Coordinates of C-alpha atoms in Angstrom, one line a residue:
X1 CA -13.3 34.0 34.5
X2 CA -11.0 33.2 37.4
X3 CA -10.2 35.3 40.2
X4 CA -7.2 37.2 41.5
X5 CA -6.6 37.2 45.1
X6 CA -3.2 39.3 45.0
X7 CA -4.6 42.1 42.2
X8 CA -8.1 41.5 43.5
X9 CA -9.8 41.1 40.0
X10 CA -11.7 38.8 37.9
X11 CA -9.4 37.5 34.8
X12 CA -10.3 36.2 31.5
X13 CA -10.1 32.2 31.5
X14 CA -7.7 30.7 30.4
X15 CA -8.8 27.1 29.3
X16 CA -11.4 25.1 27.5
X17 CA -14.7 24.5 28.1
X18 CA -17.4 22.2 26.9
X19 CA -21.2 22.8 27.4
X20 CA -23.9 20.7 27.0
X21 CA -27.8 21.1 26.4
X22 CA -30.4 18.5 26.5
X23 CA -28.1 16.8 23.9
X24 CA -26.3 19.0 22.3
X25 CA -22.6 19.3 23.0
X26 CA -19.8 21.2 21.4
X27 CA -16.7 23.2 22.9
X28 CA -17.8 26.9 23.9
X29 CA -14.5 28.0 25.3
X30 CA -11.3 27.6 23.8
X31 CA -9.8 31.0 22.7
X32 CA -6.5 29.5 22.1
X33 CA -7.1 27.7 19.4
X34 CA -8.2 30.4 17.0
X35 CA -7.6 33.7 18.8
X36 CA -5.9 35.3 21.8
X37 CA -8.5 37.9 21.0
X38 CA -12.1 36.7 22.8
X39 CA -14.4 39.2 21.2
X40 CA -12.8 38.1 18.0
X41 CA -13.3 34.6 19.3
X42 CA -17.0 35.0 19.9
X43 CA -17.8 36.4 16.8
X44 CA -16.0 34.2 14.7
X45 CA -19.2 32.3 12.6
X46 CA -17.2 29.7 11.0
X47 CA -16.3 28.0 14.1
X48 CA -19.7 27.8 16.1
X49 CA -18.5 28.2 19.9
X50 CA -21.9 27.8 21.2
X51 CA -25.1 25.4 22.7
X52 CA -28.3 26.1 21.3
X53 CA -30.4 27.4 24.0
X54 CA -34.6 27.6 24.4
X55 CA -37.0 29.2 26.9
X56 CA -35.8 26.9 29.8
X57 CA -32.5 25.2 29.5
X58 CA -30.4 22.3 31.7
X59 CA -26.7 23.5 30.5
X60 CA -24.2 21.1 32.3
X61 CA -20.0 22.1 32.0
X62 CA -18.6 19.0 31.0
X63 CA -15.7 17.3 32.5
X64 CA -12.7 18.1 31.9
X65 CA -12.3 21.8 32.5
X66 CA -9.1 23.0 31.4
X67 CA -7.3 25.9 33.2
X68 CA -4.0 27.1 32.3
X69 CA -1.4 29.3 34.2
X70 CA -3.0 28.0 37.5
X71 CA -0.6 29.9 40.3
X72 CA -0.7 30.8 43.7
X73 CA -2.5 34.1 42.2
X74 CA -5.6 32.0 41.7
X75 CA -5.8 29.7 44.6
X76 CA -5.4 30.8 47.9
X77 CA -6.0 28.2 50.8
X78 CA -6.7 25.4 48.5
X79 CA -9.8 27.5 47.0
X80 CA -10.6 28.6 43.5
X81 CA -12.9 30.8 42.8
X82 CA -14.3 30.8 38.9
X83 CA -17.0 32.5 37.6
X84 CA -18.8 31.2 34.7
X85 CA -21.1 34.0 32.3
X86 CA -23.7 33.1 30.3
X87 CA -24.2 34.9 26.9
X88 CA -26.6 35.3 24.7
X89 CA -25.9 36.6 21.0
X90 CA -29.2 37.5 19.5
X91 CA -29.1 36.5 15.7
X92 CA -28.3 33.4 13.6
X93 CA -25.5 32.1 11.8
X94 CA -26.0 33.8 8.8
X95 CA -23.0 36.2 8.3
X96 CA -22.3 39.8 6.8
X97 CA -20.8 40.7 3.5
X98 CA -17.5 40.1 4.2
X99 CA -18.4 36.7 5.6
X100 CA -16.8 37.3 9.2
X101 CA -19.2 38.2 11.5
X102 CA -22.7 37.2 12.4
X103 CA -26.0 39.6 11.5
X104 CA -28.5 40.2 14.8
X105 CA -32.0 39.8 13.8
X106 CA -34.1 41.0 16.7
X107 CA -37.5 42.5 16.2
X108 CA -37.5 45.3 19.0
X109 CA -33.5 46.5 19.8
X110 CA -34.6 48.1 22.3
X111 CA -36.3 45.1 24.7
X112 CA -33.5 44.1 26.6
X113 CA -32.7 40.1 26.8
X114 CA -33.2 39.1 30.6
X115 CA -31.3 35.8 31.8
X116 CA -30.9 34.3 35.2
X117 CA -29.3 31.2 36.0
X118 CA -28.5 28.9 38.9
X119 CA -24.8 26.9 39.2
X120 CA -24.8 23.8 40.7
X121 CA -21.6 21.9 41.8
X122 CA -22.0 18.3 42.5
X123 CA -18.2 17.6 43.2
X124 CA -15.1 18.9 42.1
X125 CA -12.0 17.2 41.4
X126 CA -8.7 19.4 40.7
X127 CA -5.7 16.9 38.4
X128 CA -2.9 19.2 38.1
X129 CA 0.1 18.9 35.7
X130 CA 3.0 20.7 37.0
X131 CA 6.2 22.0 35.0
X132 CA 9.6 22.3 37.4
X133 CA 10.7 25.9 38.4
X134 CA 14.1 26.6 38.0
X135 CA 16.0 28.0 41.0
X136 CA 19.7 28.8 41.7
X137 CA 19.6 26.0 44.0
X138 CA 17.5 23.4 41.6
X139 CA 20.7 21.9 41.1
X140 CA 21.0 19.0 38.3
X141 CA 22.7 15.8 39.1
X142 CA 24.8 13.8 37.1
X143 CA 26.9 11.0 37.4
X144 CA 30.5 10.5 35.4
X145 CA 32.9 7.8 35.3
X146 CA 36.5 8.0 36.5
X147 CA 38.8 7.5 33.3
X148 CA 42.6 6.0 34.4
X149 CA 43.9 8.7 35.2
X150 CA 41.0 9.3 38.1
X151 CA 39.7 12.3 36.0
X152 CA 35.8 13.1 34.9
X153 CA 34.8 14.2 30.8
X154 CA 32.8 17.2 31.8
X155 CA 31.9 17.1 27.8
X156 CA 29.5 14.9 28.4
X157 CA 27.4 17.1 30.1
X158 CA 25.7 19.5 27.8
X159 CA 25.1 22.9 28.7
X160 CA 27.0 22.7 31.7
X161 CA 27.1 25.8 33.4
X162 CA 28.4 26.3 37.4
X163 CA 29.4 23.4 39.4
X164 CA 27.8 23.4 42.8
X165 CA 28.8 20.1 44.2
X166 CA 30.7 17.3 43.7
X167 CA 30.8 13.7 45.5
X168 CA 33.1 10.8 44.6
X169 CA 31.5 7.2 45.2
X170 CA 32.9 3.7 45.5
X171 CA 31.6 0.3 45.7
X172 CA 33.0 -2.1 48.1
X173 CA 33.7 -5.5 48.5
X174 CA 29.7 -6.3 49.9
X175 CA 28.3 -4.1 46.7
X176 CA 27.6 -1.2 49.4
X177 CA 27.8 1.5 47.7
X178 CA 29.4 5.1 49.3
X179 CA 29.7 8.9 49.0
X180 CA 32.2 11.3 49.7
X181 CA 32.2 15.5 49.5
X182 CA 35.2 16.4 47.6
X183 CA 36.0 20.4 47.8
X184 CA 39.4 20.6 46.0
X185 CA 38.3 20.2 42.3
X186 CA 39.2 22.1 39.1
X187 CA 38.4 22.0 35.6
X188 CA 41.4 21.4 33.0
X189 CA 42.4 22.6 29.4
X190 CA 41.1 19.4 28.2
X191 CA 37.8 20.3 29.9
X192 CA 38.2 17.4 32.3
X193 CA 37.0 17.4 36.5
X194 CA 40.2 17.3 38.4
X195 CA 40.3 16.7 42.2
X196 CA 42.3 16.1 45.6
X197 CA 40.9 13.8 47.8
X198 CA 42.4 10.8 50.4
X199 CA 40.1 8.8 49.5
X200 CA 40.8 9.7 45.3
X201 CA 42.2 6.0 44.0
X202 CA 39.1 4.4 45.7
X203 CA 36.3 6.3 43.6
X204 CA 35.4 4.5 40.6
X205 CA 32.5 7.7 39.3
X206 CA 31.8 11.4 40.8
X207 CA 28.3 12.9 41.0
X208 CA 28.3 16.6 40.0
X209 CA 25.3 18.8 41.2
X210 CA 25.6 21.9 38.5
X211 CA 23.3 24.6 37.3
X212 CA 23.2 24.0 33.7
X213 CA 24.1 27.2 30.8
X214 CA 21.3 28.1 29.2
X215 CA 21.1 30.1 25.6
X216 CA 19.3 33.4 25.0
X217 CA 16.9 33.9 22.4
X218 CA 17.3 37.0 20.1
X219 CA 14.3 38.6 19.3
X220 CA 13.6 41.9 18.3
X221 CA 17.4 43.1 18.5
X222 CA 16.8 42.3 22.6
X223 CA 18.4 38.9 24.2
X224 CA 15.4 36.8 26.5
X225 CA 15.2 33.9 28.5
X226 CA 13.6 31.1 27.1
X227 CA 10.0 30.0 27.9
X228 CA 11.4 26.9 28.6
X229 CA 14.4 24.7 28.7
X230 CA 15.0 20.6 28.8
X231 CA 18.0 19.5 30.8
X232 CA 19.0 16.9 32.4
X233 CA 16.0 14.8 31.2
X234 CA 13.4 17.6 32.9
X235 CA 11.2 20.3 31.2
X236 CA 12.1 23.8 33.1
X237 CA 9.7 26.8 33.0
X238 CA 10.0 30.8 33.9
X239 CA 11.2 32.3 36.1
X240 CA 14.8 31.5 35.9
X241 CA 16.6 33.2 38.2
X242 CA 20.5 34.2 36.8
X243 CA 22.7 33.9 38.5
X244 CA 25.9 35.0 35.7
X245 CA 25.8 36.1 32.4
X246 CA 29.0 35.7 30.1
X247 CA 29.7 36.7 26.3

């Protein structure tokens, strides 16, 4: 489990785990893969989650532990706190009638199973893989050419939603290249990027900064954001914060 700091709880883990014991290695956490559901994932017998385990035991967490949805919920301060539970399930792997579950075989139901462990932590090493966050201000840039008549083919940007910003650019004589703001731009019938500028007949391309249009998923008879979205050669994730909404 992982812990909270802004609801103040422990959660379920969401990751994979591997466990060994003197020898004996095999995955004992990995819900995902079979069930969202962990007592169903615990019980499953055809998929044998689990270490064997003696009177004394030297179970070591193998590297790498795998933690999803890591957010400022779970760190605070550059600290993690995680809490790992031993289990014991009393029985073997022989299974019930219907073949989905396993059959307990203890001799007194009533002795209770005692356990106690120690956790040690040699050194810890987080490697994070992030996914961008898109904000109305995560702008994307792109750069167009300037077609004879000093005009930009704004159909060559997919899902091109609001433009933000545009800059036109020019390479002189020394192959120094240069940037100017232009504010007096428009959009034509033929879905061309039309300006005003003094300094127009000198600007060979235009960046455009843009927050790209993004399509809703129908589900349920209900509209959603996507999970995710790829533009402009990065992956985006939730939230996405709209800023318009059109038909």
């Amino acid at each position: 489990m992982y812990y909270n700091y802004s609801s103040s709880c422990w959660e379920d883990f969401k990751g994979a785990l591997r466990a060994e014991n003197y020898g004996a290695n095999n995955a004992v956490w990995d819900p995902g893969t079979t069930s969202d559901n962990f007592i169903v994932y615990l019980q499953d017998p055809t998929v044998n989650n689990f270490v064997p385990i003696f009177n004394e035991n030297d179970i070591t967490v193998k590297n790498p532990i795998l933690i999803k949805n890591i957010n400022n919920n779970t760190i605070s301060n550059g600290i993690m706190k995680l809490a790992f539970i031993s289990y014991v399930l009393p029985g073997n792997f022989s299974k019930d009638e219907n073949g989905n579950y396993f059959s307990y075989e203890r001799e007194d139901p009533q002795v209770p199973i005692e356990i106690s462990q120690e956790v040690e932590i040699y050194e810890c090493l987080a490697i994070g893989e992030t996914v961008e966050i898109m904000f109305p201000d995560s702008a994307i840039k792109t750069s167009l050419s300037l077609n004879e008549n000093f005009r930009a083919n704004l159909s060559l940007i997919d899902n091109l939603g609001e433009i933000v910003a545009v800059r036109g650019k020019y390479i002189d004589k020394d192959s120094i290249e240069y940037e100017y703001s232009i504010f007096s731009y428009w959009i034509t019938s033929d879905n061309e990027l039309a300006f005003n500028s003094p300094m127009k007949y000198l600007f060979s391309s235009v960046e455009i900064e843009y927050i790209p249009e993004i399509e809703l998923v129908f589900s349920h008879g209900r509209y959603y954001l996507p999970n995710s979205s790829y533009v402009g050669g990065y992956n985006f994730t939730q939230p996405f914060l709209v800023t318009n909404l059109k038909d």
